[in-house]
Short mmCIF file of C-alpha atoms in Angstrom, two decimals:
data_model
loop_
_atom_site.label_atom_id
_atom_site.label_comp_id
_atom_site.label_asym_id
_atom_site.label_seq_id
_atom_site.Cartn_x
_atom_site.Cartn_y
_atom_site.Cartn_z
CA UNK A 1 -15.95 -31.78 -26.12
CA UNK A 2 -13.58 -30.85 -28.34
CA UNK A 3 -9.47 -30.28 -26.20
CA UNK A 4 -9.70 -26.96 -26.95
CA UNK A 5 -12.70 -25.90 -25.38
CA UNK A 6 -11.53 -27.60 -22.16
CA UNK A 7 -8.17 -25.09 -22.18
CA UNK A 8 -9.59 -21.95 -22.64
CA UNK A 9 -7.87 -18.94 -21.12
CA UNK A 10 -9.87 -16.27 -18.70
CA UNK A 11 -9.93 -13.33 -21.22
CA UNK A 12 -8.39 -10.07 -20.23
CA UNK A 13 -10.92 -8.03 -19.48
CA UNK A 14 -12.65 -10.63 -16.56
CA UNK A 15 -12.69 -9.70 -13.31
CA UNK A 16 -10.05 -11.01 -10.92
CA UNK A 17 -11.27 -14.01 -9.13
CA UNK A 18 -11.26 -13.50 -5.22
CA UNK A 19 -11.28 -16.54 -3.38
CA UNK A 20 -14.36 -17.40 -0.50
CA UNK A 21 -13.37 -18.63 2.56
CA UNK A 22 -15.92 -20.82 4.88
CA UNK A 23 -16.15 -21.40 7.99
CA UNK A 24 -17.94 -23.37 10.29
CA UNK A 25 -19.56 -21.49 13.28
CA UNK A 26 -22.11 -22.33 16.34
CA UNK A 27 -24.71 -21.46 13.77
CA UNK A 28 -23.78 -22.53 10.81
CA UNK A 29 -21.23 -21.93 8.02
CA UNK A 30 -20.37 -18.45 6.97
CA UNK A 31 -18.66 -17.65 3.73
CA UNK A 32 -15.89 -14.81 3.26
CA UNK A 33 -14.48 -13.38 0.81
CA UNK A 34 -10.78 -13.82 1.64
CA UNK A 35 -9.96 -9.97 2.07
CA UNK A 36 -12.59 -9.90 4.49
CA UNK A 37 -11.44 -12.80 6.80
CA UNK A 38 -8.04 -11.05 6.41
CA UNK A 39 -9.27 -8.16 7.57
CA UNK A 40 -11.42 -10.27 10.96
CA UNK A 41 -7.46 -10.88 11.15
CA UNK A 42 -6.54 -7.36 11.13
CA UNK A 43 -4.26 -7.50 8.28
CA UNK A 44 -4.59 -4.83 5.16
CA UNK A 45 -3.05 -5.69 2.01
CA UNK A 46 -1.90 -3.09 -0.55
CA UNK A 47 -1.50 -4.74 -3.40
CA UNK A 48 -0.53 -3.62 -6.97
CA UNK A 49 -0.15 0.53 -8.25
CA UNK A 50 -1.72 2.99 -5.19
CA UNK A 51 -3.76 4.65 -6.65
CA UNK A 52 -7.12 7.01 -5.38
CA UNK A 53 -8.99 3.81 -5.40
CA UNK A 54 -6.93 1.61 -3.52
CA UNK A 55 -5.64 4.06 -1.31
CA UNK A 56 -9.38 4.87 -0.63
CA UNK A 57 -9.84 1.54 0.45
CA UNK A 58 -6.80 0.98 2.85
CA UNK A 59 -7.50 3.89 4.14
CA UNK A 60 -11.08 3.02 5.27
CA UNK A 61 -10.15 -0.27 6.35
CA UNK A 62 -7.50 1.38 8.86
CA UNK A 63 -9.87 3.56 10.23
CA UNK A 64 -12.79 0.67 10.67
CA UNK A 65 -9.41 -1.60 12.44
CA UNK A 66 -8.87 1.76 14.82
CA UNK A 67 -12.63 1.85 15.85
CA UNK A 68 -12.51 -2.24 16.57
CA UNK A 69 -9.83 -1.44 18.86
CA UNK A 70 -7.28 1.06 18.91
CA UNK A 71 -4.13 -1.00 21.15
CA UNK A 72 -3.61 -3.82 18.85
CA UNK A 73 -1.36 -3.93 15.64
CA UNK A 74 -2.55 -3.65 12.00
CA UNK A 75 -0.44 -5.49 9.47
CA UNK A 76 -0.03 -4.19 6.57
CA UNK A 77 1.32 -6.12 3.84
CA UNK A 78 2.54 -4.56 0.89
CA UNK A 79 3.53 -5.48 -2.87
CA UNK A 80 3.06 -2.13 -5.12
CA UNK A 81 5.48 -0.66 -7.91
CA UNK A 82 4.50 2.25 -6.88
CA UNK A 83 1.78 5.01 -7.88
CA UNK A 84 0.35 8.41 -7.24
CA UNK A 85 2.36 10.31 -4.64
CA UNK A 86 -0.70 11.44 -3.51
CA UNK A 87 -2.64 8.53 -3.24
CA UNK A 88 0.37 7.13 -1.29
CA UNK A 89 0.63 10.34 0.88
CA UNK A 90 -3.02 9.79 1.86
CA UNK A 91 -2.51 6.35 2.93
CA UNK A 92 1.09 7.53 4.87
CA UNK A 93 -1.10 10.02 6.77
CA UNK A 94 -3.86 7.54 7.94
CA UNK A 95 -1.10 5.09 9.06
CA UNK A 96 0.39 7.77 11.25
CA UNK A 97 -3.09 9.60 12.48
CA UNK A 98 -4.22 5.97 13.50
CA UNK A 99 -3.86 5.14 17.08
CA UNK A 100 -2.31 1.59 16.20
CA UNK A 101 1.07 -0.29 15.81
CA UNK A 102 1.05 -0.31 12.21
CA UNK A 103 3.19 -3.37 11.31
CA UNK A 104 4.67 -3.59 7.84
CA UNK A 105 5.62 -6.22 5.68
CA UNK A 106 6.94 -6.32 2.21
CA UNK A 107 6.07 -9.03 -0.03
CA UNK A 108 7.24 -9.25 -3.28
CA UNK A 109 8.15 -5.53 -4.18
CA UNK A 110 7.56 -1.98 -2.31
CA UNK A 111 8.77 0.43 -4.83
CA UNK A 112 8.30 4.05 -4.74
CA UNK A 113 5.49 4.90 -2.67
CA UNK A 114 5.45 1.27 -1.66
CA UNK A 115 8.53 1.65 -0.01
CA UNK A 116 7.77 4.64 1.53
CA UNK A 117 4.49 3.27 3.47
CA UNK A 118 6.57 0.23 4.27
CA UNK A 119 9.32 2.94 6.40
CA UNK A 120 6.17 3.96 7.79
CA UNK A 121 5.85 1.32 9.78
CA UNK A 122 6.10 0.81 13.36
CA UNK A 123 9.49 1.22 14.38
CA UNK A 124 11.21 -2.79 14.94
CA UNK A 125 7.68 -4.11 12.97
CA UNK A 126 8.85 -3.07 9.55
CA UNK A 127 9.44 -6.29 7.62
CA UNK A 128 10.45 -7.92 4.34
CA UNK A 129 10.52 -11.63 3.00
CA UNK A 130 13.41 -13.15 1.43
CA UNK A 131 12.61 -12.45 -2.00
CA UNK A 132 11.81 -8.89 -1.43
CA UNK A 133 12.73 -5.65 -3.46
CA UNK A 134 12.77 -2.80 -2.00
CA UNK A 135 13.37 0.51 -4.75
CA UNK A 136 13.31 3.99 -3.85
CA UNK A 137 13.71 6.83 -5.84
CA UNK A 138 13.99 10.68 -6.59
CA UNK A 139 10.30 11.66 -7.79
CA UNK A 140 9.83 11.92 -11.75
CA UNK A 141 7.66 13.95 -13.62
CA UNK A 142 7.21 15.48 -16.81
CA UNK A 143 6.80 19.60 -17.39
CA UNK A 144 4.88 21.25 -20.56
CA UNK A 145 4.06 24.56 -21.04
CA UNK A 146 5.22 28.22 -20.78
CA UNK A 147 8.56 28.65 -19.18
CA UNK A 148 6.51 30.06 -15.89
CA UNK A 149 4.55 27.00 -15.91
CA UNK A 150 7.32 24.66 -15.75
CA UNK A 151 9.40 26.71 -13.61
CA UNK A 152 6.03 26.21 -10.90
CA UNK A 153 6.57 22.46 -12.05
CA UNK A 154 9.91 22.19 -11.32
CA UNK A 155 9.43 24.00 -7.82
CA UNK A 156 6.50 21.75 -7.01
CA UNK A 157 8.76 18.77 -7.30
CA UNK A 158 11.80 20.28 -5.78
CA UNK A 159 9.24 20.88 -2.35
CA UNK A 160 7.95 17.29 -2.92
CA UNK A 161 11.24 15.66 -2.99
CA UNK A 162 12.45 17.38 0.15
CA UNK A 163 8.94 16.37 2.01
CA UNK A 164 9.12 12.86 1.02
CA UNK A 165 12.80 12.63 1.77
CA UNK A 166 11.87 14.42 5.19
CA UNK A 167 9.25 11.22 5.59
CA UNK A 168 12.38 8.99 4.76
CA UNK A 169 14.79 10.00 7.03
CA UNK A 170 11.82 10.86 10.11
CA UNK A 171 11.39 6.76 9.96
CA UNK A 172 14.57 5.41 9.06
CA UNK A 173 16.62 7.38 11.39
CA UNK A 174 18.70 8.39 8.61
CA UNK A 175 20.45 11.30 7.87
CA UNK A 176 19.09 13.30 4.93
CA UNK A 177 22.14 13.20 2.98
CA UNK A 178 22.03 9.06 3.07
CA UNK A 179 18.64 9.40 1.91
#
């Protein structure tokens, strides 16, 4: 074979590759996928942009942690730029409705919404690594249309600000003017 054809790249559009875990049990071996056996673990991982689909799937695995047992901690590790406001407002709300210590820990980056389910943490569990970057910011959006419309806009993200600020400062412990 030719050294080319030995070197050639995954193409774009493939799926992500999710790596299988096995284990060897009193009846056998049993094969994971590795979000799965994370999950036995009761750690959730948000990984990448929230958006409906991932927050859909945090959010389930939350609730299925809270009917295992509702006492012991989730983790919840986190690297996300960001994403929806609310998709991440979906996710904040199961985190708090959930009986459990929901521990936090940011790997790599918690940015916008990111950082805001990382403040959402258990008070004393919320965590970063070394290397971690933590960004928050004023929410962004853009306005077309009549002057009415935008106006609405502008009010919508005026109430939005304040609420997520309010979220902020309710886990932090700071003042809304430090926020």
């Amino acid at each position: 074979a030719s050294r080319r054809s030995l070197h050639r790249s995954v193409p774009s559009w493939a799926p992500p590759l999710i790596p299988i875990v096995v284990e060897q049990t009193g009846r056998g071996e049993r094969a994971y996928d590795i979000y799965s056996r994370l999950l036995r673990e009761r750690i959730v991982c948000v990984m990448g942009p929230i958006d409906d689909g991932l927050a859909s799937l945090v959010i389930a695995q939350l609730l299925f942690l809270q009917s295992e047992s509702n006492k012991k901690p989730i983790h919840m590790y986190i690297n996300s730029p960001g994403g929806a406001v609310t998709s991440g407002l979906a996710i904040y709300d199961t985190m708090q409705y959930v009986l459990n210590p929901v521990c936090t820990w940011c790997v790599g980056q918690a940015a916008s919404m990111g950082s805001l389910l990382l403040a959402a943490g258990a008070p004393g569990q919320r965590h970063a690594l070394p290397n971690a970057r933590i960004m928050i910011h004023q929410p962004s959006g853009g306005a077309r249309g009549q002057a009415t419309d935008i106006a609405i806009q502008a009010e919508e993200i005026l109430q939005l600000k304040r609420q997520i600020n309010g979220i902020y400062a309710k886990h932090t412990g700071q003042p809304l003017a430090v926020i």
